[in-house]
Coordinates of C-alpha atoms in Angstrom, one line a residue:
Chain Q
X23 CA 70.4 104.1 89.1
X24 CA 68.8 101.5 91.5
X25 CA 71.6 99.7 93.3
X26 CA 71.9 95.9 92.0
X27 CA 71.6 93.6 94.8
X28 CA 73.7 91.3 94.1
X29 CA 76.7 93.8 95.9
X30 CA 75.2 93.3 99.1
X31 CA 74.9 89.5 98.9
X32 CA 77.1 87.6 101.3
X33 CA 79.9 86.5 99.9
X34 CA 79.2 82.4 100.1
X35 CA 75.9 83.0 98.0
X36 CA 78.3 85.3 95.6
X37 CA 80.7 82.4 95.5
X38 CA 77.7 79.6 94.3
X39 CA 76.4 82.2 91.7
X40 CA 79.8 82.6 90.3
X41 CA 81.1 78.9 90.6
X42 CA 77.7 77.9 88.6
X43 CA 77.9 80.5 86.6
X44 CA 74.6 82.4 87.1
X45 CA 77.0 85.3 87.6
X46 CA 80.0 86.7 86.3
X47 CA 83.1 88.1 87.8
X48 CA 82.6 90.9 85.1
X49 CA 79.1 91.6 86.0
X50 CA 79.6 91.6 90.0
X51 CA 83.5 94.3 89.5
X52 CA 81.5 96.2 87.2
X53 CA 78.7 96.1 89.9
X54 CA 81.1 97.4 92.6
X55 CA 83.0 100.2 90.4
X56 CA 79.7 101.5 89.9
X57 CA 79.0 101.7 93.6
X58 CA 82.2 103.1 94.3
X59 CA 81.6 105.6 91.3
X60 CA 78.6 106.9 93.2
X61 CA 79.6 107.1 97.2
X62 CA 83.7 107.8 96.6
X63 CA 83.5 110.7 96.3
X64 CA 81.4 111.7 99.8
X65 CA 82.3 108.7 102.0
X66 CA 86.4 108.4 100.6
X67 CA 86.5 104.5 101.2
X68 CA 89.1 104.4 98.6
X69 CA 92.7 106.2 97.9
X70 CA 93.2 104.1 94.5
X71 CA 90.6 102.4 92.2
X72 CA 92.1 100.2 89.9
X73 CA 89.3 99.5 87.6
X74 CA 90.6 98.5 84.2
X75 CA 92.6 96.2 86.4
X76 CA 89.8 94.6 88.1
X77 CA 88.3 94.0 85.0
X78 CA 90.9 92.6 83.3
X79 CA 91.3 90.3 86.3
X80 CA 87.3 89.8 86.0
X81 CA 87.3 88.2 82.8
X82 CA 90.2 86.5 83.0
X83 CA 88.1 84.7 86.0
X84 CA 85.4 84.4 84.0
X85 CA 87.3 82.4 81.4
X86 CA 89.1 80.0 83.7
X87 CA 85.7 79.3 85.3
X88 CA 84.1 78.8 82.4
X89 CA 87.3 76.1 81.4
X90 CA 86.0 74.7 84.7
X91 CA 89.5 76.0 86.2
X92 CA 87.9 76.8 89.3
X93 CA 90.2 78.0 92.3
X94 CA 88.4 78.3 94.9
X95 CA 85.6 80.0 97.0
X96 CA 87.3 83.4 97.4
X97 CA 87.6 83.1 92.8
X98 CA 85.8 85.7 91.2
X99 CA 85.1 87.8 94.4
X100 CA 86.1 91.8 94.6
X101 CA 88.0 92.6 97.7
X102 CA 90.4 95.5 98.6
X103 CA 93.1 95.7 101.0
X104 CA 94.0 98.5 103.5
X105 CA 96.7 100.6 101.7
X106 CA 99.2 99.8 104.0
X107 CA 99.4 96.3 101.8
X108 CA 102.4 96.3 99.4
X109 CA 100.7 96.5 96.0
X110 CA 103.8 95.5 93.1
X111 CA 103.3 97.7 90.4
X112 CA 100.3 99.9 92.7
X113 CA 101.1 102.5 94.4
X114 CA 100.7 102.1 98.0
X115 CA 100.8 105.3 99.6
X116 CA 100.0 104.5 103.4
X117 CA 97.9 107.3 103.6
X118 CA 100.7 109.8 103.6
X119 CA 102.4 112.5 101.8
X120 CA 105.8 111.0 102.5
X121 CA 104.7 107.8 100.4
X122 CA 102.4 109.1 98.6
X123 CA 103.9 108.2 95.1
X124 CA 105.7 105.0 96.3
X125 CA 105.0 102.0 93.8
X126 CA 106.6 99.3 95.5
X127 CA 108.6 96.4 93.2
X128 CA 106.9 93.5 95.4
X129 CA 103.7 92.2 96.8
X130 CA 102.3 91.5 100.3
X131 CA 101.7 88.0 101.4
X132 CA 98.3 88.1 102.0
X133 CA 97.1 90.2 98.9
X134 CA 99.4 87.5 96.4
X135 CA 97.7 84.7 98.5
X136 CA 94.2 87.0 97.7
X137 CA 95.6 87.0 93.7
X138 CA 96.2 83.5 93.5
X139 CA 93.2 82.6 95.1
X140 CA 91.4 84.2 92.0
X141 CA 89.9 86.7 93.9
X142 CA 89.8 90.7 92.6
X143 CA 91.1 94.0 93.2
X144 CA 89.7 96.6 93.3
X145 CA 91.7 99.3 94.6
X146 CA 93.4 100.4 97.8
X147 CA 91.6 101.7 100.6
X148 CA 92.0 104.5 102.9
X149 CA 93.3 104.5 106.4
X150 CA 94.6 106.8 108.7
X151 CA 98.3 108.0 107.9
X152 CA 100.8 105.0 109.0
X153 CA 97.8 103.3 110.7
X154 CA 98.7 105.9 113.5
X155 CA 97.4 109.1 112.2
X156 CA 94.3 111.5 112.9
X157 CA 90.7 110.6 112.2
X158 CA 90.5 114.2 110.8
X159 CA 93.4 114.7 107.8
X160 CA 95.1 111.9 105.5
X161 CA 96.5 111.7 102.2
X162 CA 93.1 112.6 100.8
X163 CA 91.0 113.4 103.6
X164 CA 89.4 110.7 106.0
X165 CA 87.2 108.4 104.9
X166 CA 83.6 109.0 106.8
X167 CA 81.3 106.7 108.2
X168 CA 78.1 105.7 105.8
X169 CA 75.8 105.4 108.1
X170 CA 76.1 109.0 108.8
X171 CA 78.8 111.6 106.9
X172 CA 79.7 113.7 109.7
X173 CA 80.7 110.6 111.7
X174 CA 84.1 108.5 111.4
X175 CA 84.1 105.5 110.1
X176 CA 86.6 104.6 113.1
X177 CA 90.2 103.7 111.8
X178 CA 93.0 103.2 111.6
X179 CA 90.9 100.4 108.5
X180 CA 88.7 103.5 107.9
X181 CA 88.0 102.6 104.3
X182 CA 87.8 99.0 104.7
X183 CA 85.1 99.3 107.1
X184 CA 83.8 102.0 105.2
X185 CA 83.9 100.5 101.2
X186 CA 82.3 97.2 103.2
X187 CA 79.3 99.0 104.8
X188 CA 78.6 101.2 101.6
X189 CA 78.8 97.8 99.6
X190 CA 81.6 99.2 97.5
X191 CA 83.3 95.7 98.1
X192 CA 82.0 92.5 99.7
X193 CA 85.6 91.7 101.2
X194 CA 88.6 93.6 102.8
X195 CA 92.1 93.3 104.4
X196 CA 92.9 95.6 107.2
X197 CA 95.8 95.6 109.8
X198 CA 95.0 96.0 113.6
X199 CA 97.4 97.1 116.2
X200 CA 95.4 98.6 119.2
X201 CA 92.2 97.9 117.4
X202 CA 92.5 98.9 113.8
X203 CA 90.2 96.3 112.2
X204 CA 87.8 95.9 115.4
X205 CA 87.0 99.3 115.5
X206 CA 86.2 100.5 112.4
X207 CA 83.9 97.2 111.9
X208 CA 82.2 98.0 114.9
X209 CA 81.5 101.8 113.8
X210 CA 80.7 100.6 110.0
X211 CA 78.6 97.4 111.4
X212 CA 80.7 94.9 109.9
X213 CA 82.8 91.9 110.9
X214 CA 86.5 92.3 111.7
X215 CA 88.8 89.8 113.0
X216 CA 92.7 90.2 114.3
X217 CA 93.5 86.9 113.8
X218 CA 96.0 85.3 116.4
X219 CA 99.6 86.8 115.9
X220 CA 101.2 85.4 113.5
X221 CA 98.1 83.8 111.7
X222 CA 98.5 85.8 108.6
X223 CA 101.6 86.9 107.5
X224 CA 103.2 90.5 107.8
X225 CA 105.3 90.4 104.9
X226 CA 104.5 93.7 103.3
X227 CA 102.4 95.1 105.2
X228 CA 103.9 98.5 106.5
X229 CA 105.0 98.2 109.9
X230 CA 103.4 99.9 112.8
X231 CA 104.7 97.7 115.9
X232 CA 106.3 94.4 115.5
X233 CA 105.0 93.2 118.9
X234 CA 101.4 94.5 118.5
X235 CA 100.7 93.8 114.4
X236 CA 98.5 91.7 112.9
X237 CA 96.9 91.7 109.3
X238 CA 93.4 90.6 109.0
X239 CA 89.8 89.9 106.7
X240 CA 87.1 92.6 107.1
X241 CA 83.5 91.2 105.6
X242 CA 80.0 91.9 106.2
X243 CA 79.2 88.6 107.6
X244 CA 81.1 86.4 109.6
X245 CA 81.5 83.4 106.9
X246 CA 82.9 85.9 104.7
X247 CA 85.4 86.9 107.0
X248 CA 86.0 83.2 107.7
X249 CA 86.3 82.7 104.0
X250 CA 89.6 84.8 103.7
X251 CA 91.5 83.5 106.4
X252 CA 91.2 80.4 104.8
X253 CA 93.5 81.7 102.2
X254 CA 95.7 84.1 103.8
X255 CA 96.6 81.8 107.3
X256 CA 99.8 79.5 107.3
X257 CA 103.8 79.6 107.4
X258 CA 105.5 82.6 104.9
X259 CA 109.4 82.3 104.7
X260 CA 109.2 86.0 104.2
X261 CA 107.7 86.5 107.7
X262 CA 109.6 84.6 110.3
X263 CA 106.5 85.2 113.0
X264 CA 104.2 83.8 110.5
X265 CA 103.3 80.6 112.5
X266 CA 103.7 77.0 111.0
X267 CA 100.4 76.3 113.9
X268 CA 98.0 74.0 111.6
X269 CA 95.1 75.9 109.7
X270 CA 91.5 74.1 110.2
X271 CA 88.7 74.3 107.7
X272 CA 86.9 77.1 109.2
X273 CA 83.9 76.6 107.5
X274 CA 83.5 73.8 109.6
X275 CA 83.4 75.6 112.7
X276 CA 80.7 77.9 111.3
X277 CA 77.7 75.9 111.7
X278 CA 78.7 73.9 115.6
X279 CA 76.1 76.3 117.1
X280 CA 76.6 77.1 120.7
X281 CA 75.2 74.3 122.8
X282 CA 77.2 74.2 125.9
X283 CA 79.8 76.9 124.8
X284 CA 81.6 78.8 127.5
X285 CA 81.7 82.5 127.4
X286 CA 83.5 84.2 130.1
X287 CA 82.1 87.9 130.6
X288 CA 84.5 90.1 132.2
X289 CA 83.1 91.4 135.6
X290 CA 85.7 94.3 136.1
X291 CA 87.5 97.1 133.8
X292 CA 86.3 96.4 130.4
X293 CA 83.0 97.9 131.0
X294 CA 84.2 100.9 132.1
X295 CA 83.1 104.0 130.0
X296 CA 80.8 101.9 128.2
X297 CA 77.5 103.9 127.5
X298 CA 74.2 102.5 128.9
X299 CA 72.9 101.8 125.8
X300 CA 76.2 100.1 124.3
X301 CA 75.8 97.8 127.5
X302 CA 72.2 97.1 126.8
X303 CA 72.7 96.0 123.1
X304 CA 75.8 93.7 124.8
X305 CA 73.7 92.3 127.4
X306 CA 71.2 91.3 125.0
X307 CA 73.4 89.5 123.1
X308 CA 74.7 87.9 125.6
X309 CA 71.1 86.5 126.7
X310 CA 70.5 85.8 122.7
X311 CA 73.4 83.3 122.9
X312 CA 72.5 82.0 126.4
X313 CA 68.9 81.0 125.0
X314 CA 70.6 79.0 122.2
X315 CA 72.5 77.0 125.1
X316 CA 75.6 79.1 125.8
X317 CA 76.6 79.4 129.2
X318 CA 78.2 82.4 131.1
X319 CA 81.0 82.4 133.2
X320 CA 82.3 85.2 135.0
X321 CA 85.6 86.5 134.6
X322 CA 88.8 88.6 136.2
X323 CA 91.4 89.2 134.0
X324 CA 94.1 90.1 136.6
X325 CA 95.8 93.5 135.9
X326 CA 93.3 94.1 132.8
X327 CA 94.4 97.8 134.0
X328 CA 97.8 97.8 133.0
X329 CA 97.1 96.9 129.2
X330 CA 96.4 100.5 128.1
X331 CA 99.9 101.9 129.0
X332 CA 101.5 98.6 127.8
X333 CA 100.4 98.8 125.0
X334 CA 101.4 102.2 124.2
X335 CA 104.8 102.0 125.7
X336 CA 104.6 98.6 123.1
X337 CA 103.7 100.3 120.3
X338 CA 105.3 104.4 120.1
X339 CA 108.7 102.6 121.2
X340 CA 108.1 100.5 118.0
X341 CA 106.9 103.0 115.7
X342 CA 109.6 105.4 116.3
X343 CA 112.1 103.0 115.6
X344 CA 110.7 101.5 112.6
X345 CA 110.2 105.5 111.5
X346 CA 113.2 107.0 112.9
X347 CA 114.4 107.7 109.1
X348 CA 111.3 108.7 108.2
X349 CA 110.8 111.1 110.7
X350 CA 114.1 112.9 110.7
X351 CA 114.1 114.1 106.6
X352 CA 110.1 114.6 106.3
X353 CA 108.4 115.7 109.5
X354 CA 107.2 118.5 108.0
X355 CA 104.9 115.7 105.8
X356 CA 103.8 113.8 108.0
X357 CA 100.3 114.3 109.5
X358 CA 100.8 116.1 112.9
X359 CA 99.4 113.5 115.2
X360 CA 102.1 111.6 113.7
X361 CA 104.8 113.4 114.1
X362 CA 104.0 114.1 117.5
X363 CA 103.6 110.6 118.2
X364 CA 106.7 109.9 116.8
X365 CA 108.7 112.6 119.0
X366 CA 107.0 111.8 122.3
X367 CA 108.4 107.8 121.8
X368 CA 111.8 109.3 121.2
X369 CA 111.4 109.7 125.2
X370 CA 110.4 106.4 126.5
X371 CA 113.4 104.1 127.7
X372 CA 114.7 100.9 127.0
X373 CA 114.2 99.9 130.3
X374 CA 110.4 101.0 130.1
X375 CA 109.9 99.1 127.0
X376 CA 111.3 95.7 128.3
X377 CA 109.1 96.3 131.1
X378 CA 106.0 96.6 129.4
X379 CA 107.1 93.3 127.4
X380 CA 107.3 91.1 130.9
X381 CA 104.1 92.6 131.6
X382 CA 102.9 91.3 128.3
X383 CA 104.3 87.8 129.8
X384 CA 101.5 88.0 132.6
X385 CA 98.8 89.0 130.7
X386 CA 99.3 86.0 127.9
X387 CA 100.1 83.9 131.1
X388 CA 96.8 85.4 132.1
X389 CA 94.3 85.1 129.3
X390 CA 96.0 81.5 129.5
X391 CA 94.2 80.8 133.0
X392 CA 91.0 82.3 131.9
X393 CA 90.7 80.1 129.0
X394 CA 90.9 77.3 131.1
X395 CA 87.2 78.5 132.7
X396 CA 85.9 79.3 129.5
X397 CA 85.8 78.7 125.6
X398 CA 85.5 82.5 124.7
X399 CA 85.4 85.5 126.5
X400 CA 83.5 88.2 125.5
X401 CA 84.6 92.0 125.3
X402 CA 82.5 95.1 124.0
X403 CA 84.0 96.9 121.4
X404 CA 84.0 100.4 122.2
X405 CA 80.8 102.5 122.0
X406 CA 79.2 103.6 118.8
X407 CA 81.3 105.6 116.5
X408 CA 82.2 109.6 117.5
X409 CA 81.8 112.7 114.8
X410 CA 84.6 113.1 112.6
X411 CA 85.8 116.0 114.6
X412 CA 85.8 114.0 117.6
X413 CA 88.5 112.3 116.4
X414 CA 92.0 112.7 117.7
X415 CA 93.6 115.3 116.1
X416 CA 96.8 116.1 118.2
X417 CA 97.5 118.5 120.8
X418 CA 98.3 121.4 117.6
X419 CA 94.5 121.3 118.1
X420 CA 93.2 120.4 121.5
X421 CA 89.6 119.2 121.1
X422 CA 87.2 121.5 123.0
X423 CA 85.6 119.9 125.3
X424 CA 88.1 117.4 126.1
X425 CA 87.3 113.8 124.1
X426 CA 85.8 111.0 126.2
X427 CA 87.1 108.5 127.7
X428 CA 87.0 105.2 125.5
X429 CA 86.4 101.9 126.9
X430 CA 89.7 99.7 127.0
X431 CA 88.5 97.4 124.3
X432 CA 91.4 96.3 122.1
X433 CA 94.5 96.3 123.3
X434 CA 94.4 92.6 125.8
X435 CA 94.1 91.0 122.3
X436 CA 97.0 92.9 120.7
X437 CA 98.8 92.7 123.5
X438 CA 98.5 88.8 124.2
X439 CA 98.5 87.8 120.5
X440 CA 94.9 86.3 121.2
X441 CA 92.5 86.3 117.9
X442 CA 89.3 88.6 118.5
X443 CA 86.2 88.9 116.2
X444 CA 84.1 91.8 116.4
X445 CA 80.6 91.5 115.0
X446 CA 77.2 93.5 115.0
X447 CA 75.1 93.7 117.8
X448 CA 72.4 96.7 117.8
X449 CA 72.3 99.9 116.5
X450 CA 71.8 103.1 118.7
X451 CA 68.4 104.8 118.8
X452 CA 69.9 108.0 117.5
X453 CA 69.6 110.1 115.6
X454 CA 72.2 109.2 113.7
X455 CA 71.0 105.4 114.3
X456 CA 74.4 104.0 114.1
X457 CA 76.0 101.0 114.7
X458 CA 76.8 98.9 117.8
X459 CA 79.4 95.6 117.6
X460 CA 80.3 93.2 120.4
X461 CA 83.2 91.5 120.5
X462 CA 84.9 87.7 120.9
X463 CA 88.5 87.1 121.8
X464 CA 89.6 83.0 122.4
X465 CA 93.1 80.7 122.6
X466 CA 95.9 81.4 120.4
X467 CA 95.0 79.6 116.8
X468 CA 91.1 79.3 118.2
X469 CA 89.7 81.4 115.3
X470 CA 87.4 78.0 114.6
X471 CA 85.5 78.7 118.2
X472 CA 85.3 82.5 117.5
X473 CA 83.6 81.7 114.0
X474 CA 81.9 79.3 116.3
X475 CA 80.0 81.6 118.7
X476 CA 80.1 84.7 115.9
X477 CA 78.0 82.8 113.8
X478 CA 75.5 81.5 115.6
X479 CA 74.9 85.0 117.1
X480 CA 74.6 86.4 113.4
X481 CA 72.3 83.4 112.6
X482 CA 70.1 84.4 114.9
X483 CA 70.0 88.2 113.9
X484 CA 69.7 90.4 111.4
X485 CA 71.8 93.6 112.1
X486 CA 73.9 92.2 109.3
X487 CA 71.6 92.5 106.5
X488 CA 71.3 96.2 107.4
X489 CA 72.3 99.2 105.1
X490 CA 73.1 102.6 105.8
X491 CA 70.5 104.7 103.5
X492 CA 73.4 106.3 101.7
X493 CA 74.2 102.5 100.2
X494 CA 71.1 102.2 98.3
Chain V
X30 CA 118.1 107.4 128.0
X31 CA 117.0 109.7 130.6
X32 CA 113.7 109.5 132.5
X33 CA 112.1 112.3 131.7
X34 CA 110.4 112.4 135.3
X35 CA 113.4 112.1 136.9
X36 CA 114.5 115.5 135.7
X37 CA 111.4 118.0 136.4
X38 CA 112.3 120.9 138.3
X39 CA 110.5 122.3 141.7
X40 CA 110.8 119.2 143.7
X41 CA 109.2 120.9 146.6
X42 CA 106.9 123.9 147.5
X43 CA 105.5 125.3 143.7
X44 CA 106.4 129.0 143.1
X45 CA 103.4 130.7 141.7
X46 CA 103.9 131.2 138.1
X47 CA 105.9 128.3 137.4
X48 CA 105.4 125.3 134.7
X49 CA 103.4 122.6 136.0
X50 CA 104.2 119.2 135.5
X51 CA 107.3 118.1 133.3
X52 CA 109.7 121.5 133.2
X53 CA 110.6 122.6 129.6
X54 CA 114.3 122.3 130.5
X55 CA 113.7 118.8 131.8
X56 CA 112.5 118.4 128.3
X57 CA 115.3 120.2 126.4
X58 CA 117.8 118.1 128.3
X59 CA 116.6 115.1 127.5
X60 CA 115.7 115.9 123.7
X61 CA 119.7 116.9 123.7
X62 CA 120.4 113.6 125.1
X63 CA 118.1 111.4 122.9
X64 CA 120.0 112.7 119.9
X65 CA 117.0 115.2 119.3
X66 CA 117.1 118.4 118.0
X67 CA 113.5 119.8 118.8
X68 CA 112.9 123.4 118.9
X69 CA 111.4 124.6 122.0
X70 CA 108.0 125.1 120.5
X71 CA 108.1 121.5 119.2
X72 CA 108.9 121.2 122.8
X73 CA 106.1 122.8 124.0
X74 CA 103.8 121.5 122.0
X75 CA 105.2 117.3 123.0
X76 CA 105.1 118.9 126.6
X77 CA 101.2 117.7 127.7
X78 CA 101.4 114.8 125.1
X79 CA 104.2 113.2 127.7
X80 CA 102.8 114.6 130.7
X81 CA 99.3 112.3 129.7
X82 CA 101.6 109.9 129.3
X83 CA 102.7 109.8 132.7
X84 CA 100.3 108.3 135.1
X85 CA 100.5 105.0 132.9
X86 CA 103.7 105.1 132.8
X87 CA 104.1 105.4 136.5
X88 CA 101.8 102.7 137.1
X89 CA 103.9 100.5 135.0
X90 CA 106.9 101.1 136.9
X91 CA 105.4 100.9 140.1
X92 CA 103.9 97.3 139.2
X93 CA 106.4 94.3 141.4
X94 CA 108.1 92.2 139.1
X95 CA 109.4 88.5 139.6
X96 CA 112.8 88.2 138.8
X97 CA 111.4 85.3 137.1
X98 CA 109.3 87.0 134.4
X99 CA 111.0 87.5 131.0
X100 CA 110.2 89.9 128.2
X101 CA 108.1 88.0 125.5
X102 CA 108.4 88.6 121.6
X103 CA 107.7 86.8 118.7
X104 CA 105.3 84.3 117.8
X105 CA 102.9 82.4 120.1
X106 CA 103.1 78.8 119.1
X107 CA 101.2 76.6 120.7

């Protein structure tokens, strides 16, 4: 069946045909059930499909629409959320055994604000077991990368970034904690942004680390992405974190272009371990965005070094806690990498973890100075994505050879609340050609300056309008 | 809680044969003491996920703190 286009159109153009009607909700789900009838089963995007709920929601759109009840850009619009999001009434499994049948009695912020918003579930996508677990097992396997099977899609938002790339959805929530949204839209070739702690609210979105969460949109273009935090930023009385920090029309920022824009570029650590040609496809973009007036500053983020072990003295302290229950009556459940991560935080001292939360003081006091030199700072985002089996799987099966080592990519912004955007930027020359993304951080609540600089990149490109083969 | 470190056995000259890096006791120890009950082949197999662990951790301690510098958590407003 040839695939119809219309479920790789960007979601603004989606949103005009549907608001003038030269589209229908029903047309567009029915569109995207297909696709996910076709690829689920060999890329594993999605744990749940809720189709005769999609479509019910679909032409209950389509009738409000057409009573010129229109609610919005985001009405009419598929979208899935990780399934980590509390679904009321739809099982939300977290990717594990030990919640696999769990249909919880309430909703998550963000996927009510999604609802109300008019826009359309289809499902819930897969991700790795607690957002913590191995690229290699799951609940139902891992998802794999579209671009090429036998490589991951990156995680722990392995189905979001999968379903978007394989244009199973136009639009997707994921959560990102050390890099859980950035990564996988890097490796899938979409656009993922962990919005500034506290954007988007966390009410109901499993917990991984309280310190290091943050919800966040997963699109194939950057307006897309812009287009759902439109909905889901501002205050929750559910979430205490959730900031009461004004939220901007951020489809105004989109179109500011780049004329005089400060982008700091990092001159130490966050290179390392980046592959020559990852480099060259960041360089490049880099020079793209100096030619349409940017300017480049350089940068030292001061103990840059120390974020990787902060981080994960941050977050295992965390995730034990919030698990201890969980991991005392069903460790034989839980995926091994899990587990094990679980037991090796039971070691780490209170002492330990309050030290890696002062150093956390320096490095927002830091990222504080460096965004008085510049208006963004650019980061890469990891290299291209590994094979499936190159994924961690724990130490019950030690990877032969020994993995990598990964650039430190993700964890300043987790660490220092900071919004980062990770977009596109090349593809590798293969084979497998697969996908390359560069990455954005700015100021706390600066999401406007990222859309800023994202867009104008994407503008002036077209990895975006790529497909993987598989796709159609 | 116990720093693990702190407890490894064969301070000193290494006898051939012996464990390298953090001792299994060290670890049994401490599991007792965290309220753990890990087998000793749960044990072994935690044993090189901790001792990875390490240098970061190390370096983390090792980094000078001003008596001035507070923990942060919570939100970032402006």
């Amino acid at each position: 069946m040839p695939i119809p286009e219309i479920i790789f159109k960007p979601v603004d153009e989606l949103a005009s045909m549907i608001r003038t009607r030269q589209l229908s909700p029903v047309e567009l789900v029915r569109a995207c059930l297909d696709q996910i009838e076709a690829l689920n089963p060999k890329v594993m995007a999605f744990i749940t499909v809720t189709g005769e709920h999609a479509l019910e929601q679909a032409r209950r759109a389509e009738r409000e629409i057409a009573a010129s009840h229109y609610r919005g850009s985001l009405h009419g619009v598929p979208y899935a959320p990780k399934d980590l999001f509390a679904t009321k009434g739809i099982r939300t499994t977290n990717g594990s055994k030990v919640t696999a049948n769990w249909v919880p009695d309430h909703e998550s912020t963000l996927t009510q604000r999604m609802n109300e918003a008019g826009a359309i579930m289809l499902g819930k996508l897969n991700l790795l077991e607690f957002a913590m677990g191995s690229g290699q097992r799951g609940l139902v396997g891992p998802a794999r990368n579209p671009w090429d099977l036998g490589y991951s899609p990156s995680g722990s938002s392995s189905g979001s970034g999968a379903a978007l790339a394989a244009g199973m959805v136009p639009l997707a929530l994921g959560s990102d904690t050390g890099g859980s949204i950035r990564n996988p839209a890097k490796s899938c070739g979409v656009v993922g942004l962990k919005p500034t702690y506290g954007r988007a609210s966390r009410f109901g979105v499993t917990t991984l680390s309280w310190t290091l969460d943050h919800p966040g949109p997963m699109a194939r273009t950057v307006a897309g992405v812009a287009s759902v935090l439109q909905v889901i930023a501002g205050p929750d009385p559910q979430d205490p974190t959730a900031s009461h920090h004004p939220v901007p029309n951020y489809g105004e920022a989109l179109n500011r272009g780049v004329e005089g824009l400060r982008i700091g570029v990092p001159t130490e650590h966050f290179f390392d371990h980046v592959y020559p040609e990852t480099e060259t496809a960041l360089r490049r973009a880099i020079a793209s965005l100096k030619e349409m007036g940017a300017v480049t500053v350089d940068v030292k983020v001061a103990n840059a070094d120390l974020c990787g072990a902060t981080s994960s003295l941050i977050l295992d302290s965390e995730a034990t806690a919030f698990h201890e229950k969980r991991l005392k009556e069903h460790a034989a459940l839980l995926d091994p990498l899990v587990r094990e991560r679980l037991e090796a935080g039971k070691f780490n001292s209170a002492v330990d973890y309050i030290r890696a939360l002062r150093i956390r003081t320096l490095l927002m006091e830091e990222m504080r100075r460096i965004f008085q030199s510049c208006d963004v700072m650019m980061l890469p985002a990891g290299n291209a994505a590994p094979k499936l089996e190159g994924e961690i799987v724990g130490t019950d099966a030690a990877p032969h050879p020994p993995l990598p080592r990964r650039p430190d990519s993700y964890n300043l912004a987790n660490i220092t609340g900071i919004p980062a955007i990770v977009l596109p930027c090349g593809f590798t020359a293969g084979p497998p050609v697969l996908p390359l993304g560069i990455q954005f951080c700015a100021s706390p609540f600066d999401e406007a300056t990222l859309f800023q600089v994202a867009h104008a990149y994407e503008s002036a490109t077209n990895w975006h309008t790529r497909r993987p083969l598989l796709a159609g | 809680m116990i720093n693990v470190a702190a407890l490894t056995v064969g301070a000193g000259t290494p006898v051939a044969g012996a464990e390298s890096g953090i001792s299994l006791s060290a670890l049994h120890n401490a599991s007792a003491l965290n309220g753990l009950d890990l087998s000793d082949d749960r044990l072994r197999l935690l044993k090189p996920v901790l001792e990875q662990r390490m240098p970061g951790l190390q370096r983390l301690r090792a980094f000078e703190l001003d008596d001035s510098v507070a923990p942060t958590q919570g939100i970032l407003d402006n």
